PDB file of C-alpha atoms in Angstrom:
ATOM      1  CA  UNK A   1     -72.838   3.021 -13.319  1.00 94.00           C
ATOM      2  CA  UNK A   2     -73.596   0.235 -10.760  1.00 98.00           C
ATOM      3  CA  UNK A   3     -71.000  -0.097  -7.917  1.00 99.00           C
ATOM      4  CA  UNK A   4     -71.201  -2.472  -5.306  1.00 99.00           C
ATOM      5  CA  UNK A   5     -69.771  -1.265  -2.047  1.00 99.00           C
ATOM      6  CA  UNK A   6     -67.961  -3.676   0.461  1.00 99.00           C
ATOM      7  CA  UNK A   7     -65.929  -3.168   3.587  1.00 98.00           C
ATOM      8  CA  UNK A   8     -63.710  -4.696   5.744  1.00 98.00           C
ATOM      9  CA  UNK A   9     -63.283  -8.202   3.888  1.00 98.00           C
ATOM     10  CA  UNK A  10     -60.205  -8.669   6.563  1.00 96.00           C
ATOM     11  CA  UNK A  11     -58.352 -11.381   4.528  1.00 97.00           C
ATOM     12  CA  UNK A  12     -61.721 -13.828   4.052  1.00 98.00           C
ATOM     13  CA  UNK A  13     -61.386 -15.210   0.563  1.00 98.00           C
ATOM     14  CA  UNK A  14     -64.457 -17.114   1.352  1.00 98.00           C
ATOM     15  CA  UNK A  15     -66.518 -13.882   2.125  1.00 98.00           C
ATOM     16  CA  UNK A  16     -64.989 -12.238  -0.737  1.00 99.00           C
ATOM     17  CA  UNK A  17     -66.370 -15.204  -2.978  1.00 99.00           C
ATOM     18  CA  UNK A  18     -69.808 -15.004  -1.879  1.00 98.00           C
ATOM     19  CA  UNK A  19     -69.376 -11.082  -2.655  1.00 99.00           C
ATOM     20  CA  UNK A  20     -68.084 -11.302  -5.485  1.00 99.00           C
ATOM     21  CA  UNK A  21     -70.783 -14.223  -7.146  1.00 99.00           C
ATOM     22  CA  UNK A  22     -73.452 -11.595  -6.009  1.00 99.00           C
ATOM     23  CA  UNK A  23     -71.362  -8.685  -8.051  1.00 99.00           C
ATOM     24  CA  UNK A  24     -71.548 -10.770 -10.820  1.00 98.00           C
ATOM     25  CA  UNK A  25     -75.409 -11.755 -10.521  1.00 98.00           C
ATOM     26  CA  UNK A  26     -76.563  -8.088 -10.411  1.00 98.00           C
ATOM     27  CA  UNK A  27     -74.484  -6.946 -13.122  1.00 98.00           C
ATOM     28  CA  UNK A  28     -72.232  -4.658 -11.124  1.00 99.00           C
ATOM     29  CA  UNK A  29     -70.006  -2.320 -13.298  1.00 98.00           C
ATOM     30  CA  UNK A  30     -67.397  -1.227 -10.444  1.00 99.00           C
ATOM     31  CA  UNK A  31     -66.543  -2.236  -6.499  1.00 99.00           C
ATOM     32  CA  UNK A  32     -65.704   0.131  -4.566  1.00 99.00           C
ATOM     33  CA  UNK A  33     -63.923  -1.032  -1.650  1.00 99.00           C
ATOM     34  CA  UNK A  34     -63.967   0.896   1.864  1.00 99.00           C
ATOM     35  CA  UNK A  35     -60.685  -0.800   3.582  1.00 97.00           C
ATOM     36  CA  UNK A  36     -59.518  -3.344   5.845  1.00 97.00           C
ATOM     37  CA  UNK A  37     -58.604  -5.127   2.763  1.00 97.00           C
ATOM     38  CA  UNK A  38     -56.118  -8.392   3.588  1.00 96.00           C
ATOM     39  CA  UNK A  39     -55.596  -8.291   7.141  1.00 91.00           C
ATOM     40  CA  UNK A  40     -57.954  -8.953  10.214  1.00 81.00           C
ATOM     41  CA  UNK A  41     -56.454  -6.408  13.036  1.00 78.00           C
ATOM     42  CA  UNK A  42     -55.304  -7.296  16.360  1.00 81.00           C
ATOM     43  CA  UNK A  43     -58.666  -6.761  17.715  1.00 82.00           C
ATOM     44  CA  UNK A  44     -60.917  -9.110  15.639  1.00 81.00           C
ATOM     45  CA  UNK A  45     -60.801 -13.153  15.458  1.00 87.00           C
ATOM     46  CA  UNK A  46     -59.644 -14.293  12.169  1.00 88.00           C
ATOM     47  CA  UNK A  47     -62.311 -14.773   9.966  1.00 92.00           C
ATOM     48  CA  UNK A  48     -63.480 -18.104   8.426  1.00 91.00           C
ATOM     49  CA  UNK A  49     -61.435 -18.726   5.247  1.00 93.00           C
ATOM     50  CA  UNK A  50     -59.201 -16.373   6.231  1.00 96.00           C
ATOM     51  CA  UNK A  51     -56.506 -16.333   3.056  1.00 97.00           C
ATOM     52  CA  UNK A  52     -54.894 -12.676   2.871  1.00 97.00           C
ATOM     53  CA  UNK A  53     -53.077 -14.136  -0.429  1.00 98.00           C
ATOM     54  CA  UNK A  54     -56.631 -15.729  -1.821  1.00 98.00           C
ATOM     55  CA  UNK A  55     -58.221 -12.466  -1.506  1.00 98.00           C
ATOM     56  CA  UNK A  56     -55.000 -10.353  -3.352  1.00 98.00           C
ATOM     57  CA  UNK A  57     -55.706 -12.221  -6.103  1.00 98.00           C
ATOM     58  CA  UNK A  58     -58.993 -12.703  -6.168  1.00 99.00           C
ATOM     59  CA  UNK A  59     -59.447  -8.339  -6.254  1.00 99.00           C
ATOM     60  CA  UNK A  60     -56.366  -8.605  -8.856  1.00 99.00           C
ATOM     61  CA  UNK A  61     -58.696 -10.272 -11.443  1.00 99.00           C
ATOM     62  CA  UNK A  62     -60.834  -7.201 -10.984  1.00 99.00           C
ATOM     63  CA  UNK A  63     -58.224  -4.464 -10.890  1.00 98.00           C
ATOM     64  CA  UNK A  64     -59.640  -1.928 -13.648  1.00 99.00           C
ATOM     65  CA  UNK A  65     -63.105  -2.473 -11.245  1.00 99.00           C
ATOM     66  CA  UNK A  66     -62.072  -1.871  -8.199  1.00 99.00           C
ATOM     67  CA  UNK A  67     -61.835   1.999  -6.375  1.00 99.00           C
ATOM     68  CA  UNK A  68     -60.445   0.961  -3.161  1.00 99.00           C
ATOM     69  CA  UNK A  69     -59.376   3.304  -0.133  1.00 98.00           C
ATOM     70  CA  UNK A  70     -57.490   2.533   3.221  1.00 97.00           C
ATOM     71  CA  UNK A  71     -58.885   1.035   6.281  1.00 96.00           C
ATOM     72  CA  UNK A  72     -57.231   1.295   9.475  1.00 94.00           C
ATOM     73  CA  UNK A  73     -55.765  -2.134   9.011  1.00 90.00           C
ATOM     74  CA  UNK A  74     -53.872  -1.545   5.735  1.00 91.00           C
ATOM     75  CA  UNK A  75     -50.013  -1.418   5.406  1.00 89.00           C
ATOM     76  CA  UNK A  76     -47.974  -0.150   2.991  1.00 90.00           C
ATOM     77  CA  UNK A  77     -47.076  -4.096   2.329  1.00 91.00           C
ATOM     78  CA  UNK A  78     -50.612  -4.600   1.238  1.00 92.00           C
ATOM     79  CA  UNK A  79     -50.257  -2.096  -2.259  1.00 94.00           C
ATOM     80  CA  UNK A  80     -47.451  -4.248  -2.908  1.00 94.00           C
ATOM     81  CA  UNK A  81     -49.492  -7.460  -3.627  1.00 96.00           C
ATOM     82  CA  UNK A  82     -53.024  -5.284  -4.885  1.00 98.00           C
ATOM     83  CA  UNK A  83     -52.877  -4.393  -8.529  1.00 98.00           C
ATOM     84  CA  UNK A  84     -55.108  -1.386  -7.732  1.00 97.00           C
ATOM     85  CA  UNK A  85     -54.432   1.574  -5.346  1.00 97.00           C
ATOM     86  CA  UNK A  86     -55.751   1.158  -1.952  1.00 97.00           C
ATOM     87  CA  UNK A  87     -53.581   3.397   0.180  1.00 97.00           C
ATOM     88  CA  UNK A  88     -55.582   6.833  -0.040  1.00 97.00           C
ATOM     89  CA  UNK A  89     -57.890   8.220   3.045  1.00 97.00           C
ATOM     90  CA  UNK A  90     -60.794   8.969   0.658  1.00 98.00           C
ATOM     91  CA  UNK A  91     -61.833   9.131  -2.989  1.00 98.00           C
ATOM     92  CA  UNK A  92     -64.446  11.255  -3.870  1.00 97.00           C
ATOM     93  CA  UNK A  93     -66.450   9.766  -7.164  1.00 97.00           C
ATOM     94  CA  UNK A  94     -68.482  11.751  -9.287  1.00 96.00           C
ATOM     95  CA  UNK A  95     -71.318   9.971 -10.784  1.00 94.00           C
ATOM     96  CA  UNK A  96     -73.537  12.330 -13.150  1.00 89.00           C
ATOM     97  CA  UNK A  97     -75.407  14.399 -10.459  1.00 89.00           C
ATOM     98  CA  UNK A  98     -74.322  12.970  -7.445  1.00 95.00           C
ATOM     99  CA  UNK A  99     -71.263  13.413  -5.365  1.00 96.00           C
ATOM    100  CA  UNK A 100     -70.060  10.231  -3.980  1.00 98.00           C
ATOM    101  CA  UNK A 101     -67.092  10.749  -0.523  1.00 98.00           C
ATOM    102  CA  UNK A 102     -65.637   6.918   0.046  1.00 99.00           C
ATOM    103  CA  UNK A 103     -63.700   6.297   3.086  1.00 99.00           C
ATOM    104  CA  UNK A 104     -63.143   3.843   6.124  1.00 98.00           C
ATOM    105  CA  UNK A 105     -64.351   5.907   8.701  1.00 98.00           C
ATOM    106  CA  UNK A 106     -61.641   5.684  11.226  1.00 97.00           C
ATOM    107  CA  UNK A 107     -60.722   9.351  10.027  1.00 97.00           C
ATOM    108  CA  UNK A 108     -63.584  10.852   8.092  1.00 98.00           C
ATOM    109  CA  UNK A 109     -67.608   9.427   9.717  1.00 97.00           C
ATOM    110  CA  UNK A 110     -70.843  10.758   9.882  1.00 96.00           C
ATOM    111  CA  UNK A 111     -70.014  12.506  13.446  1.00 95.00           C
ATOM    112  CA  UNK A 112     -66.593  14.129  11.826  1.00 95.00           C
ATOM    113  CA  UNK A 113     -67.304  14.876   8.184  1.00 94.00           C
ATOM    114  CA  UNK A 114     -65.164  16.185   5.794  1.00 94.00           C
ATOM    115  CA  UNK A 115     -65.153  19.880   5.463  1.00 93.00           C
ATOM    116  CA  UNK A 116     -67.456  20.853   2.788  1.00 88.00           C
ATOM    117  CA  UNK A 117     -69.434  18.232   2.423  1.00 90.00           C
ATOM    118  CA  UNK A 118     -73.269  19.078   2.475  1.00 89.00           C
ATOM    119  CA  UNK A 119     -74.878  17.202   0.139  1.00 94.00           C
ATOM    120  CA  UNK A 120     -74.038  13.928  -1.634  1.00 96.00           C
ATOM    121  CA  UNK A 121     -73.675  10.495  -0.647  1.00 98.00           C
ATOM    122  CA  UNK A 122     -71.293   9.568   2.278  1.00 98.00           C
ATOM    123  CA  UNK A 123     -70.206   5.936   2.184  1.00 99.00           C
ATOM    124  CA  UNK A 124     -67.826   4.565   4.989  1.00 99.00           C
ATOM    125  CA  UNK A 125     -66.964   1.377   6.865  1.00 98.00           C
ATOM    126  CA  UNK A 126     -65.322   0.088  10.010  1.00 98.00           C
ATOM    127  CA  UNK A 127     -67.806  -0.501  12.361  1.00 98.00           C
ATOM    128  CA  UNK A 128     -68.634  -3.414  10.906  1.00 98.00           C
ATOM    129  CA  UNK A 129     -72.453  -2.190  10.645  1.00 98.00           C
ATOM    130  CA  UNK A 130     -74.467  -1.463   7.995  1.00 99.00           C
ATOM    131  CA  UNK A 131     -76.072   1.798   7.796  1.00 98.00           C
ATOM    132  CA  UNK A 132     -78.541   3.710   5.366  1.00 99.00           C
ATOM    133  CA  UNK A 133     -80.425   6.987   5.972  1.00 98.00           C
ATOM    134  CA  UNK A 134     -80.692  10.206   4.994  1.00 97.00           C
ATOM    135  CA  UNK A 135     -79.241  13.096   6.424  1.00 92.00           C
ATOM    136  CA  UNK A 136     -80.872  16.901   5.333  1.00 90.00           C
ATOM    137  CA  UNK A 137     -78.771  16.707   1.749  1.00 92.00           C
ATOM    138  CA  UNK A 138     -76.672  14.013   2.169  1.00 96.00           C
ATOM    139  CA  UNK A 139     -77.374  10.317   2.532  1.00 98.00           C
ATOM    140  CA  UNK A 140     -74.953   7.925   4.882  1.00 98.00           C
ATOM    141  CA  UNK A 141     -74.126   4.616   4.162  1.00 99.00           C
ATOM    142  CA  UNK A 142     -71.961   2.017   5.663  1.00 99.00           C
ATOM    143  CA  UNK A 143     -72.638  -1.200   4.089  1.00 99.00           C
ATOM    144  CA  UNK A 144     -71.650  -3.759   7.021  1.00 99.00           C
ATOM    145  CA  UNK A 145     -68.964  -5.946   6.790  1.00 98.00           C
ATOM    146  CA  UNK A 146     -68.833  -9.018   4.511  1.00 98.00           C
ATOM    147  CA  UNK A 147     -66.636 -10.787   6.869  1.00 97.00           C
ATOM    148  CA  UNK A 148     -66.926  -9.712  10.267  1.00 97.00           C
ATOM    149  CA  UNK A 149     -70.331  -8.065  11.065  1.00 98.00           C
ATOM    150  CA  UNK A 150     -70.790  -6.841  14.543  1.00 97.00           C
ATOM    151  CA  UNK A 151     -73.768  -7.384  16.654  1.00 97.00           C
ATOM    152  CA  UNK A 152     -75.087 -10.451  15.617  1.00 96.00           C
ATOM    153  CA  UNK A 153     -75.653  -9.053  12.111  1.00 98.00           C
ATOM    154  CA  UNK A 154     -75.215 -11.193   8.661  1.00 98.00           C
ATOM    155  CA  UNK A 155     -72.608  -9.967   6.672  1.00 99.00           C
ATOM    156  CA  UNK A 156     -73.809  -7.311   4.342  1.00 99.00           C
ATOM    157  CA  UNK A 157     -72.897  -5.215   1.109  1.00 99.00           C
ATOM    158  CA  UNK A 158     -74.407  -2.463  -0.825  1.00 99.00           C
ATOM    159  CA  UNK A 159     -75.379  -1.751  -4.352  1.00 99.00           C
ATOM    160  CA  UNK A 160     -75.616   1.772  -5.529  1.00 99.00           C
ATOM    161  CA  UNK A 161     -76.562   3.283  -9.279  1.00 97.00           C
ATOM    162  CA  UNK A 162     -77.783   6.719  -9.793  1.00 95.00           C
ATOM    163  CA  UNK A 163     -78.707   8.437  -6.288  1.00 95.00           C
ATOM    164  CA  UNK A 164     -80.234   4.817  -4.771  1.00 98.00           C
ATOM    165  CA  UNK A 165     -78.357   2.553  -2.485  1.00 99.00           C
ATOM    166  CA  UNK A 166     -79.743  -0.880  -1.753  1.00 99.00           C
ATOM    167  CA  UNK A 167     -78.340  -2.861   1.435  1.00 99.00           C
ATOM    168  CA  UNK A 168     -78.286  -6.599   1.258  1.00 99.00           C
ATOM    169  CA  UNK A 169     -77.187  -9.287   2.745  1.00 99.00           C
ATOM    170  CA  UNK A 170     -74.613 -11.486   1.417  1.00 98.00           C
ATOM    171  CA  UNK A 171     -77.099 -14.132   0.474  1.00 96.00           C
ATOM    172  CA  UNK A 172     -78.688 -11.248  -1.824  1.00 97.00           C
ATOM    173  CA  UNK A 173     -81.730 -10.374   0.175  1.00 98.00           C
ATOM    174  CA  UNK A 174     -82.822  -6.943   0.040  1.00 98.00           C
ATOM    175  CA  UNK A 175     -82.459  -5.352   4.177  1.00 98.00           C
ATOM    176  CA  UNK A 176     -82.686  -1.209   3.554  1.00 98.00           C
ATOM    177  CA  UNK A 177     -83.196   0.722   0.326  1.00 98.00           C
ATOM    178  CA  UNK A 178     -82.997   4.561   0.110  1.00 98.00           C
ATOM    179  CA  UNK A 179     -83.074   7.196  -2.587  1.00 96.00           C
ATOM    180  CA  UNK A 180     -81.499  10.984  -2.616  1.00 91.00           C
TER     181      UNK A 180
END
């Protein structure tokens, strides 16, 4: 399977859009979604096109896509409106060989990793920077924000099918590409 992996779309519909044309264009079978769904927090600026509603239904046509997993910013309110669940810490996907551990990474991160967890692929979000690299048997990826990116960064997704993970921005050109 192909799964693109976004984070912290924080209620842009117009963000979301731009992600999901570039799902579409690669031929993406899933989306795995890292948090920080529909709202933007009380510490971030609201981002441009910022449509909470917009974005519930533009994920809702994509339900039976979508693995999706709570971000610091998610309320119970939010399940409500999603037609997929969103309100677990982590998911942990299994995808032929590989062990895949999905979270936010306000609880579980690459300092405090889930107990257990030695090799496999690690994929978190929040900080709103995108991350790739190997770690002895694991490999760590955060793939940005689409909305908000920190740091004077574009706003950035991931694609990953068997064991590779591609970064890119969300214009579609290729930034980081690593293999376990």
């Amino acid at each position: 399977m192909t799964y693109m992996i976004i984070s912290d779309i924080h209620g842009s519909e117009i963000a979301l859009k731009r992600a999901l044309d570039q799902y579409e264009r690669l031929g993406c079978d899933g989306l795995i979604i890292l948090g920080d769904i529909l709202y933007h927090g009380p510490r971030n600026p609201l981002p441009e096109g910022h449509n909470p509603k917009g974005v519930a239904e533009l994920l809702n046509q994509y339900s039976t896509e979508i693995i999706a997993v709570r971000g610091n910013c998610e309320a119970e309110v939010d399940q409500m409106v999603l037609d997929f669940p969103c309100m677990s810490d982590y998911v942990l996907i299994l995808d032929n060989d590989y062990r895949i551990f999905a979270t936010h990474g306000h609880i579980y991160n690459p300092n405090q990793l889930p107990k257990g967890f030695s090799e496999g692929i690690f994929l978190f979000g929040h900080t709103h920077l995108w991350e790739l690299r190997i770690d002895k048997n694991r490999m760590i990826c955060n793939p940005g924000s689409i909305a908000l990116p920190k740091e004077g960064r574009l706003p950035t997704f991931a694609i990953y099918s068997s064991g590779k993970i591609v970064i890119y921005t969300l214009y579609g050109e290729v930034i980081l590409e690593k293999s376990l």
